[in-house]
Coordinates of C-alpha atoms and ligand atoms in Angstrom, one line a residue:
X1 CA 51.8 95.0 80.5
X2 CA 52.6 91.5 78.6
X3 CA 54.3 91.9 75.3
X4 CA 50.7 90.4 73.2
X5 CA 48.5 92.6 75.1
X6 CA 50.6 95.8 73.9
X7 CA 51.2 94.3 70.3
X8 CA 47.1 94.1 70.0
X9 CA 46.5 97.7 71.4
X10 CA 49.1 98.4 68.3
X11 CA 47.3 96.2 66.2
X12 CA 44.4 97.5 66.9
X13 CA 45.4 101.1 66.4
X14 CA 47.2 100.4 63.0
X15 CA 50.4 100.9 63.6
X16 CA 52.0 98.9 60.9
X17 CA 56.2 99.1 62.6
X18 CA 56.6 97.3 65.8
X19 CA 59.9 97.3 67.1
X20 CA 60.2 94.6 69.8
X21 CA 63.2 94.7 72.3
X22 CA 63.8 91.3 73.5
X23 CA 67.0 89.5 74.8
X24 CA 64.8 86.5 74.0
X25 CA 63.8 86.0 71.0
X26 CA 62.3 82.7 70.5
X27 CA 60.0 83.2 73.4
X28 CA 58.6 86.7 71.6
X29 CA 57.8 84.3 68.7
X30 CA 56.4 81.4 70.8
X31 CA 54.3 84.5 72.7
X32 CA 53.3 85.7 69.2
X33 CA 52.3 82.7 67.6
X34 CA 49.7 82.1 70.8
X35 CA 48.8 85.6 69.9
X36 CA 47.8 85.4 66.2
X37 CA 46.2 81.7 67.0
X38 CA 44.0 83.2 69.1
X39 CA 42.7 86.6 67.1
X40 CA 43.2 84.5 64.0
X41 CA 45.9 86.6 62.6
X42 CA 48.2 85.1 59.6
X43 CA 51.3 84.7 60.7
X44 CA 55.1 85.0 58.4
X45 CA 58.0 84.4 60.7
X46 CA 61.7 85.0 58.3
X47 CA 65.2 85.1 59.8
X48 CA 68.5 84.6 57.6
X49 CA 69.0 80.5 58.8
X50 CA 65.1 79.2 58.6
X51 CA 64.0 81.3 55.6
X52 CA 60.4 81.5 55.6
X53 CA 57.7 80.1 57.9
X54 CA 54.4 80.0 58.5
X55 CA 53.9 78.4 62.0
X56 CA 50.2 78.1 61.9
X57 CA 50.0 76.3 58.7
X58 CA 51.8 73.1 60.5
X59 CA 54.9 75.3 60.0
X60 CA 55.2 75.2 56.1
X61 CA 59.1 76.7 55.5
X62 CA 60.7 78.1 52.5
X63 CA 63.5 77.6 53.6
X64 CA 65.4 79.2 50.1
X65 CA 64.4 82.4 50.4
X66 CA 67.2 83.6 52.0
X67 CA 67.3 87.0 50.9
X68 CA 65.4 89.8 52.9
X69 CA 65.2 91.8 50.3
X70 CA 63.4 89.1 48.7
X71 CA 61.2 88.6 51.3
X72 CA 59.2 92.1 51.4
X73 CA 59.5 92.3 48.0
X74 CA 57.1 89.1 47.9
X75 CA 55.4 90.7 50.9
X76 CA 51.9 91.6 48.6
X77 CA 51.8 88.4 47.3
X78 CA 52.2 86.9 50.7
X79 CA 50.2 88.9 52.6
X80 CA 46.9 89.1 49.7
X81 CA 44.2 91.9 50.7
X82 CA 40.8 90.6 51.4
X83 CA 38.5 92.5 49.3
X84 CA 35.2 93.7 51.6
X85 CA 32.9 91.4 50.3
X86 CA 34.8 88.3 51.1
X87 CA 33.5 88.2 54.8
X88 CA 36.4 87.7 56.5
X89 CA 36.8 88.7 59.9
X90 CA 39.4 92.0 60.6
X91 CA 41.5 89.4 62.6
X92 CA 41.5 87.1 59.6
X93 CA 42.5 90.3 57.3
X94 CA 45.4 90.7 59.5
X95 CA 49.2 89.6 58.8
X96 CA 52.2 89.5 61.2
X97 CA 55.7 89.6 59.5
X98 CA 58.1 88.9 62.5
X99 CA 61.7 89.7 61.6
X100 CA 64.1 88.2 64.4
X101 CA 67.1 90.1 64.5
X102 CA 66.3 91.8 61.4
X103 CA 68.3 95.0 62.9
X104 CA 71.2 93.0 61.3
X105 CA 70.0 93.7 57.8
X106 CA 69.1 97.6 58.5
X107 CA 72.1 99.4 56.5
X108 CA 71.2 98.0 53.4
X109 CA 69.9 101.3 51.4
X110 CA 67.4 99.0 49.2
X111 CA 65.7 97.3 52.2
X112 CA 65.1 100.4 54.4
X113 CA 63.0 101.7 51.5
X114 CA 61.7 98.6 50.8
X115 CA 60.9 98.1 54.5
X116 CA 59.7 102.1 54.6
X117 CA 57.0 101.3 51.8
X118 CA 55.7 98.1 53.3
X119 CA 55.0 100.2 56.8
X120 CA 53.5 103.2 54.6
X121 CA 51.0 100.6 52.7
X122 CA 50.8 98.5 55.5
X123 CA 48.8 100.6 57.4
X124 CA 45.6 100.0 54.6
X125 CA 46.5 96.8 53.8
X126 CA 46.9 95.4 57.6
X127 CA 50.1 94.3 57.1
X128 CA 52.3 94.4 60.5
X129 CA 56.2 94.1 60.5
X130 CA 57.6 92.8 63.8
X131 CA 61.3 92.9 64.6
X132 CA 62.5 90.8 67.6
X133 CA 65.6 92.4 68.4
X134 CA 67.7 93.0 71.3
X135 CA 68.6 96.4 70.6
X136 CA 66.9 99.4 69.4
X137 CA 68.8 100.1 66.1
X138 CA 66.0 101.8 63.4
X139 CA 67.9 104.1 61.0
X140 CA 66.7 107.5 61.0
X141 CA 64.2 107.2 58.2
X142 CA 62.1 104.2 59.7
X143 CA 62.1 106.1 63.0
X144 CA 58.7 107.1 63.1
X145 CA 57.3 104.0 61.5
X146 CA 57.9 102.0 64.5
X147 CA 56.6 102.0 67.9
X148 CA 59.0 100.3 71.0
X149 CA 57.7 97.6 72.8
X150 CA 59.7 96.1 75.8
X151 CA 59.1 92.4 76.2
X152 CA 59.0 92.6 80.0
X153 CA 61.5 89.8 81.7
X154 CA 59.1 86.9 83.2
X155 CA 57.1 87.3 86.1
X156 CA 56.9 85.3 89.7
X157 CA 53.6 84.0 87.9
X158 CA 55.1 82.7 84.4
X159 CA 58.6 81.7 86.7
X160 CA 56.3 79.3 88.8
X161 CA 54.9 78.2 85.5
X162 CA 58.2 77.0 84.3
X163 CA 58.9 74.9 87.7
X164 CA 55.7 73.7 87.8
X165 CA 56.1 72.1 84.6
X166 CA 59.3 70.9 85.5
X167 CA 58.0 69.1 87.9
X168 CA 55.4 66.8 86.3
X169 CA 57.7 64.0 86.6
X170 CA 58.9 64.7 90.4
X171 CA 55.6 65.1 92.1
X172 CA 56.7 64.9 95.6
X173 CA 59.0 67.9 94.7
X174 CA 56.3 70.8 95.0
X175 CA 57.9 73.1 97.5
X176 CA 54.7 74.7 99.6
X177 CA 54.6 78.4 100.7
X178 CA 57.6 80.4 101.9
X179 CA 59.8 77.7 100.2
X180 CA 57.8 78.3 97.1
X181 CA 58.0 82.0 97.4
X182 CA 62.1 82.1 98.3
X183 CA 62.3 80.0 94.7
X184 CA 60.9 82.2 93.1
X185 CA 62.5 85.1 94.5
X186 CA 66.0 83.1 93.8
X187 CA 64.9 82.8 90.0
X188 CA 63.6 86.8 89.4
X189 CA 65.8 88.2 87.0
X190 CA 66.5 85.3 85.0
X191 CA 65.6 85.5 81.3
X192 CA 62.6 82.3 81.6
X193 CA 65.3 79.7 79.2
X194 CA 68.0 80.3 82.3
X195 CA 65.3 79.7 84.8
X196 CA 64.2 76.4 83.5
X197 CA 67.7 75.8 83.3
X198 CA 68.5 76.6 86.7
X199 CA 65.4 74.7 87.6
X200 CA 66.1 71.8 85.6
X201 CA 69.7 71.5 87.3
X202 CA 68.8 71.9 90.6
X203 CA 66.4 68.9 89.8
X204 CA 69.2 67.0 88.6
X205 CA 71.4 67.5 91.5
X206 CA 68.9 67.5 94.2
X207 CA 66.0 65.8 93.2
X208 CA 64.4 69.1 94.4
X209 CA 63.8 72.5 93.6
X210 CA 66.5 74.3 96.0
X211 CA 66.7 78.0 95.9
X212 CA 70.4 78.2 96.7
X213 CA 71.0 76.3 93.6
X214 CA 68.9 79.0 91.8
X215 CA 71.3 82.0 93.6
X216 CA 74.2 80.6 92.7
X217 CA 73.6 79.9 89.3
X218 CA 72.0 83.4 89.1
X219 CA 74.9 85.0 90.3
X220 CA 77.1 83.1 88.0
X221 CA 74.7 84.2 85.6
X222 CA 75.3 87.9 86.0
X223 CA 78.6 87.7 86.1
X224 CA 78.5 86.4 82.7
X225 CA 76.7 89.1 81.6
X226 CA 79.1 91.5 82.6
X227 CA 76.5 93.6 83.7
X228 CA 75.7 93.3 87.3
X229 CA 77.0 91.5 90.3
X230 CA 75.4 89.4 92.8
X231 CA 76.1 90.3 96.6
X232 CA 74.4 88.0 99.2
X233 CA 77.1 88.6 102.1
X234 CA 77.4 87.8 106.0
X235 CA 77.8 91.5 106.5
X236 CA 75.6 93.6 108.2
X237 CA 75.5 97.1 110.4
X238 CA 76.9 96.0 113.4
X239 CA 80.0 95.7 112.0
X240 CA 80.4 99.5 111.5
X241 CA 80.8 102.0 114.0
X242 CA 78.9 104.9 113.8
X243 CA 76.8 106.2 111.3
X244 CA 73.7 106.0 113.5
X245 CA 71.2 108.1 111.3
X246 CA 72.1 106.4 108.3
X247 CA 71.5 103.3 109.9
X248 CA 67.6 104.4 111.2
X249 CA 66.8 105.8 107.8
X250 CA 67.7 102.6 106.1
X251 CA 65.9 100.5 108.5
X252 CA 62.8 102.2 108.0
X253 CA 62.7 103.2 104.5
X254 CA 63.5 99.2 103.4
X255 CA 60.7 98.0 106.0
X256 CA 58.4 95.6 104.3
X257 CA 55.1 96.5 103.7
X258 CA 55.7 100.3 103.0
X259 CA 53.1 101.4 100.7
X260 CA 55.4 104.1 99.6
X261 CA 58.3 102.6 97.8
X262 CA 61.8 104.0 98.4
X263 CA 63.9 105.9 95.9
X264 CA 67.0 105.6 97.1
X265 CA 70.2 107.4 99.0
X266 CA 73.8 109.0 97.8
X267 CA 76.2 108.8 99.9
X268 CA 79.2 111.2 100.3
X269 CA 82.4 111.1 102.1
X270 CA 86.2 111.6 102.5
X271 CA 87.5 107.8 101.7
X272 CA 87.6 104.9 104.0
X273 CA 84.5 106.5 106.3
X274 CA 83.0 103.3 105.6
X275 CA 80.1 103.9 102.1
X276 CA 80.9 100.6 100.5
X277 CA 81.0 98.9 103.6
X278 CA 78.0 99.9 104.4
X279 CA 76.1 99.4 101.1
X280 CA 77.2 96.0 100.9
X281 CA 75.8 95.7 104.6
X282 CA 72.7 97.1 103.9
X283 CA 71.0 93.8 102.0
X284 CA 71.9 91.5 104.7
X285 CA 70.7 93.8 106.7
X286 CA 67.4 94.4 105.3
X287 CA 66.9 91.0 103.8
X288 CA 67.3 92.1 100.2
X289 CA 70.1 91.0 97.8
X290 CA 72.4 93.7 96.5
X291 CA 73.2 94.2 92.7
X292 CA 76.3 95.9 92.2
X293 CA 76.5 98.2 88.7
X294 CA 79.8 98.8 87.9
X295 CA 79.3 102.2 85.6
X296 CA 82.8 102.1 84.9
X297 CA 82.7 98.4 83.0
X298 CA 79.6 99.1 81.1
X299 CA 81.4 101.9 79.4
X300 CA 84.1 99.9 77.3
X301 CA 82.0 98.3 74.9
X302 CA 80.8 99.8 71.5
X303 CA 78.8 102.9 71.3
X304 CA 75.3 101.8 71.9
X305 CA 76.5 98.9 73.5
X306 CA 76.5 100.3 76.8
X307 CA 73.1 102.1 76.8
X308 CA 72.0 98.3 75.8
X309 CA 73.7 97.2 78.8
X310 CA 72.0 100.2 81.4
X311 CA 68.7 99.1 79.9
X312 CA 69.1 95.2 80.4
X313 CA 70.7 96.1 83.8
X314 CA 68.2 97.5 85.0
X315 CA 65.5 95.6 83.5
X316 CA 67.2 92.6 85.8
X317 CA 67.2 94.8 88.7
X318 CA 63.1 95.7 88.2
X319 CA 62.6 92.2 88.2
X320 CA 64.6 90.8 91.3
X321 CA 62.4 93.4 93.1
X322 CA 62.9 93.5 96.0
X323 CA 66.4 94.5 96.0
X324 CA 69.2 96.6 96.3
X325 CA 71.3 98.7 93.1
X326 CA 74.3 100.0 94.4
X327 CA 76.5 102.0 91.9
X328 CA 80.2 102.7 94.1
X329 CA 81.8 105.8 93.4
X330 CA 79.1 106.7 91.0
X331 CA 81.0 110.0 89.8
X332 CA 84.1 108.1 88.1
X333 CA 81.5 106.5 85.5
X334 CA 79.1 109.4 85.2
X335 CA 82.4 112.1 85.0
X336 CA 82.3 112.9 80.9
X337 CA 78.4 113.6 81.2
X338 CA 78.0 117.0 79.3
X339 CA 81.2 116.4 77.5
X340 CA 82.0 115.1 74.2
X341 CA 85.2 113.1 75.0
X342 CA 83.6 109.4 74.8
X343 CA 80.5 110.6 72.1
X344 CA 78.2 111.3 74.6
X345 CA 78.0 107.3 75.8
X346 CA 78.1 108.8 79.8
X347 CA 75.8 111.6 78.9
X348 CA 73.3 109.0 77.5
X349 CA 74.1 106.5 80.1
X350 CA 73.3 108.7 82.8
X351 CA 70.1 110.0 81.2
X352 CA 68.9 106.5 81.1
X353 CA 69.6 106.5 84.8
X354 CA 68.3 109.5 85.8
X355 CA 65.2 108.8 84.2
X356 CA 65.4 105.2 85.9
X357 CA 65.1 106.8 89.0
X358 CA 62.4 109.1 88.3
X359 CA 60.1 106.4 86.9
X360 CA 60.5 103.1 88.3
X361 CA 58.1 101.1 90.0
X362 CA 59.6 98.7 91.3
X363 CA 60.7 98.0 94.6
X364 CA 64.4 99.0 94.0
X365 CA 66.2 100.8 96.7
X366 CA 69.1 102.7 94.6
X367 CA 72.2 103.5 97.1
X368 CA 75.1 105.3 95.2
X369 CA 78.5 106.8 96.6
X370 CA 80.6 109.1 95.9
X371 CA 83.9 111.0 97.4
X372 CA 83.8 114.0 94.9
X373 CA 80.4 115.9 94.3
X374 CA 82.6 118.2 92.0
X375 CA 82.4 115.3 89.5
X376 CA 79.1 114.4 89.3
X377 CA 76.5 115.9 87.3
X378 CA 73.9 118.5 89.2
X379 CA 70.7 116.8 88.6
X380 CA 71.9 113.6 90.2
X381 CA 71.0 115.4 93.5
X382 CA 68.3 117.2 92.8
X383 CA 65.7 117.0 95.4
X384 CA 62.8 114.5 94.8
X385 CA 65.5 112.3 92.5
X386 CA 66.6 110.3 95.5
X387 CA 65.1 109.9 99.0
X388 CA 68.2 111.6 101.0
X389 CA 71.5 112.8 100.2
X390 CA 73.7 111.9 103.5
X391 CA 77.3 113.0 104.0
X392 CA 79.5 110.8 106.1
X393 CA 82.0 112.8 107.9
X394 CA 85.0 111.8 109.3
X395 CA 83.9 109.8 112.6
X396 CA 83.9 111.3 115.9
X397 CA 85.3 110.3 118.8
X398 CA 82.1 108.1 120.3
X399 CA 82.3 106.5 116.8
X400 CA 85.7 106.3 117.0
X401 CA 85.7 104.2 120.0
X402 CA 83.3 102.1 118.6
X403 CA 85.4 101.4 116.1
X404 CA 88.6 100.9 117.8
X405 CA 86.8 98.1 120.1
X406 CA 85.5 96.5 117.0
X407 CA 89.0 95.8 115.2
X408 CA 91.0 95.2 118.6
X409 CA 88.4 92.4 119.2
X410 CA 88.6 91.1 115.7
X411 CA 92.6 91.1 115.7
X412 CA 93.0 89.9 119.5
X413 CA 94.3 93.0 120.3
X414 CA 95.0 93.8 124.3
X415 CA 91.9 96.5 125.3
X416 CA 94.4 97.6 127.8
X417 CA 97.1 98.9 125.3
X418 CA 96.7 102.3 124.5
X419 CA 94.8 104.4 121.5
X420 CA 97.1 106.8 119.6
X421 CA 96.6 109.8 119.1
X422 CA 93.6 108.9 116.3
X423 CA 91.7 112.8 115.7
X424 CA 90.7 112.9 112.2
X425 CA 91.6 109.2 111.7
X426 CA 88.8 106.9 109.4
X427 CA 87.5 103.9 109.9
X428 CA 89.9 102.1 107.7
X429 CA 93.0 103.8 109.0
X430 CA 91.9 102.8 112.9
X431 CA 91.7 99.3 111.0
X432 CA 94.5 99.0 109.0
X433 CA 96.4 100.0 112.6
X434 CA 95.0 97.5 114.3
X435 CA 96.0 95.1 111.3
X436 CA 99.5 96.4 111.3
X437 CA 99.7 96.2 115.1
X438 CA 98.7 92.0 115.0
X439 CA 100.7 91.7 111.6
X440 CA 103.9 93.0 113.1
X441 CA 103.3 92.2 116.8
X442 CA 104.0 95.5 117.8
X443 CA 102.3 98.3 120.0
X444 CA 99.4 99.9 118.7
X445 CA 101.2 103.3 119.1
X446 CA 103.6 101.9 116.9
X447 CA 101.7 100.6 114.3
X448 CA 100.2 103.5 113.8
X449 CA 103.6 105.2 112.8
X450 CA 102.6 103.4 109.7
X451 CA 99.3 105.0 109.3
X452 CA 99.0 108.5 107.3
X453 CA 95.7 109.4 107.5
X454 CA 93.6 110.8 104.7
X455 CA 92.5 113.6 106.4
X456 CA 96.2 114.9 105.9
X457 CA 97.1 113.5 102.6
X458 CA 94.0 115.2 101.2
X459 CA 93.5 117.6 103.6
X460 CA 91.8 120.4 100.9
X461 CA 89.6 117.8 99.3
X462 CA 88.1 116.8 103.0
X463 CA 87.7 120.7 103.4
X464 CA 85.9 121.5 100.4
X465 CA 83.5 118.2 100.4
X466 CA 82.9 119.0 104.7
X467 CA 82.0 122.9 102.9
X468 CA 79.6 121.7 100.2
X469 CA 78.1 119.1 102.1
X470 CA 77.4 121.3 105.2
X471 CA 74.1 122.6 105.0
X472 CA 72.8 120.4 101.6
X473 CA 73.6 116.7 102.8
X474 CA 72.0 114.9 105.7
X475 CA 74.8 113.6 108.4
X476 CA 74.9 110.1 108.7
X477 CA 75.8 110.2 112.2
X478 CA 73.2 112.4 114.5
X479 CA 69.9 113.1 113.1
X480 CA 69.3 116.0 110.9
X481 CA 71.0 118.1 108.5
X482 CA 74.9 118.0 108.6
X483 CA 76.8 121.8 109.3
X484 CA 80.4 121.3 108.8
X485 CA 80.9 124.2 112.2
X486 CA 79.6 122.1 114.5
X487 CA 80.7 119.0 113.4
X488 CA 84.4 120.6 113.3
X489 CA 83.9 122.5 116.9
X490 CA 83.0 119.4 119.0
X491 CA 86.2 118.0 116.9
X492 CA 88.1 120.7 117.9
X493 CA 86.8 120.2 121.4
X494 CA 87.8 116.1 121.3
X495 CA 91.2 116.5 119.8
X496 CA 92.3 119.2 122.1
X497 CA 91.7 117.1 124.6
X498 CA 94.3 114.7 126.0
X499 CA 93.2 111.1 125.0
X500 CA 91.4 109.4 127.4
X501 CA 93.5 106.3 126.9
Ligands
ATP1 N1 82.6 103.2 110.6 C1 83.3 102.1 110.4 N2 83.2 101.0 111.2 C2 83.9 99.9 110.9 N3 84.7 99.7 109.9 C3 84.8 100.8 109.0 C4 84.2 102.0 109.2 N4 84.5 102.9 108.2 C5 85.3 102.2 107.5 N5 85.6 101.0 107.9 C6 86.4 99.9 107.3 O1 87.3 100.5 106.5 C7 87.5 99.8 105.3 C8 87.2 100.7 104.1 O2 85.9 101.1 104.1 P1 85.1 101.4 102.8 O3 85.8 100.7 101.6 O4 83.7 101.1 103.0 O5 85.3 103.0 102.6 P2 84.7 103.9 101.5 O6 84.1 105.1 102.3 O7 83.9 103.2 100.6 O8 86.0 104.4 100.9 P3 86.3 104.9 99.4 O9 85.7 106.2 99.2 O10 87.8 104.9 99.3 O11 85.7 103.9 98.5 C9 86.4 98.6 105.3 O12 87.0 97.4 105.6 C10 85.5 99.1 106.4 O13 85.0 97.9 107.0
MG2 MG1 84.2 102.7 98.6

């Protein structure tokens, strides 16, 4: 719902403390000035540089009143009650205080009670306090005075809107239809300021609205923000071997058109079997760009910081729907849920998450690995939470060969030298052989004197994650659920016998 069309249900309802979260503010205000135009509200806007305004009286400022408390304390006088016979209309009875970034001024002891009165008469008098912030920050005694309202990031609609008008002075450069459509995709997720300003440089460069101008400067964007990064790779599934089932259940589950939308996938394994890999595969794959969350980076910042930074995280990733979240080795961020080590911040962090996941309606397809189940909290796989739960075992020997073919092509390695002896080997130990064997121009057999696989360095942690997994996870590799006695009897069966090569 648009941020004016939940202010007036609140407005309507008399609910004198809206709270609005917004990373941008001056839009909010530009959004509520339309507003109070239109329902003929009175409108006060006050912030610490600008002192007072009153943007529908052909923005009349005071710009010495600098002092908030000084502000609601002339509140009354600003804001006068209409007595009943003066015929005004309950729109014209009506006054907006908007506070940006008043959150600022919200451990002062005098202005939360001044600020707790003005809600408590408010409600009679019709006298609404708006607070643009970014955060959610309302001390304890305000916090059932106000109400939340998200001011949604812009849609494809109000996106087009800012190109359009862009383009009033170029207009031959109107892309039509898909082209039209693949802008606008490029520009979801960006605040509506960086979309005219992506808009307005790919103007200046090109002469033309180009879309690859608007990924770029998106993904440079995000990585500004700290808060997500922007994968649009050359990778896709047929450079993995194996992994069959995980393969068919992407494909179908990220079809277009699905009128169910998909949840999302965890994927467990051993290292090096190939999850990031494949994640980062997975967009190009399905035509969707991949947003990487990086859990463990959100946590540095302060303490409330970082459920900020979930929030706007995933706010972006609602908006470049249709797309991909992927959250690599999920249980290293998500390890101190429960605990009180880091004041609760992962415990909080992965509530916001969970519920995420639960609720959204977007078109996000979550994908999220991990190598230790141990670590990572219970309800994370909780049936319903996610669409599957796949474990990705060691490969077997089919996969194996696939693999071995795929990295002797890519290093120009001989198919007639030999395989080693490879039985419980990963993908990225039959690849970093095959790198070693064209680095150091030597056998294949000898490279792989170099190689200690994982499946003997870690040997208990690949049993216990084969034993949990068996029976709860879905294997990636044949259809079905995953038992850790079969998989381990036909590897039994393939490393007893001598290798074919
Ligand atoms: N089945 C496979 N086919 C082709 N390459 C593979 C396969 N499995 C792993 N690799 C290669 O091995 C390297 C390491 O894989 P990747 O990083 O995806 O493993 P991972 O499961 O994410 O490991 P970790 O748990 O340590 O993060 C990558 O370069 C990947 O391409
Ligand atoms: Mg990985």
């Amino acid at each position: 719902m648009s941020l004016v069309n939940q202010l007036n249900d609140y407005i309507n309802a008399a609910f004198s403390g809206l709270w609005v979260q917004t990373v941008e503010p001056e839009e909010a205000e530009r959004e509520l000035v339309e507003q109070a135009r239109r329902q003929h509200w009175r409108l006060i806007v006050w912030d610490v540089a600008r002192g007072l305004k009153f943007p529908l009286n052909a923005s009349t400022t005071v710009p010495e009143l600098a002092d908030p408390l000084a502000v609601l304390r002339a509140l009354p006088t600003l804001a006068p009650t209409a007595t009943s016979d003066s015929g005004a209309s309950q729109g014209e009875q009506t006054t907006l205080l908007v506070l940006p970034n008043f959150h600022r001024f919200l451990n002062s002891a005098e202005i939360v009670q001044n600020l707790f009165e003005q809600l408590i008469t408010g409600k009679q008098r019709r006298v609404f306090i708006v607070v643009l912030s970014p955060v959610v920050q309302i001390p304890l005694e305000l916090e059932h005075s106000f109400v939340i309202v998200e001011h949604a990031m812009p849609t494809q609609e109000q996106l087009g809107a800012i190109a359009t008008d862009l383009l009033v002075d170029h207009p031959d450069g109107l892309p039509k239809d898909r082209a039209w459509h693949a802008l606008l995709e490029a520009a979801a997720g960006l605040t509506r300021a960086e979309a005219e300003g992506a808009f307005a440089l790919s103007l200046a460069r090109h002469d033309a609205l180009r879309p690859e101008v608007i990924w770029d400067l998106k993904a440079q964007t995000l990585r500004k923000q700290n808060l997500l990064t922007l994968h649009r790779g050359q990778e896709n599934f047929a450079s993995l071997g194996g992994l069959a089932s995980l393969k068919d259940f992407c494909h179908r589950a990220l079809q277009p058109g699905r009128s169910v939308k998909p949840r999302g996938a965890l994927l467990l394994s051993p290292p090096g079997c190939g999850k990031s890999a494949f994640c980062r595969a997975l967009g190009n794959e399905t035509g969707r760009p991949v947003l990487t969350l990086d859990i463990g980076a959100l946590m540095g910042g302060l303490v409330g910081d970082t459920e900020r930074n979930v929030r706007q995280a995933l706010k972006i990733a609602d908006a470049m729907s249709p797309c991909i979240l992927f959250v690599d080795e999920i249980e290293k961020g998500l390890s101190g849920v429960g605990g009180n080590g880091d004041s609760g911040v992962s415990t909080r962090l992965f509530g916001t998450l969970l519920t995420w996941l639960a609720d959204h309606q977007t078109d996000v397809f979550f994908i999220g690995t991990a190598n230790d189940i141990s670590r990572l909290p219970p309800e994370f796989t909780r049936a319903e939470r996610l669409d599957a739960l796949f474990f990705v075992d060691l490969p077997g020997s089919a996969e194996r060969r696939l693999i071995w073919d795929m990295y002797r092509r890519q290093y120009d390695i001989a198919a007639n030298q030999p395989i080693p002896n490879d039985a419980d080997w990963t993908g990225a130990e039959i690849k970093s052989c095959c790198r070693l064997s064209a680095l150091l121009d030597v056998s294949l057999t000898e490279a792989a004197s170099n190689v200690v696989p994982v499946a003997q360095t870690a040997a208990e942690a690949v049993t216990k994650l084969r034993q949990w997994a068996s029976g709860r996870c879905l294997s990636a590799d044949r259809t079905g659920i995953y038992r850790k006695e079969e998989n381990c009897k036909t590897r039994r069966k393939i490393s007893s016998k001598p290798s074919a090569n």
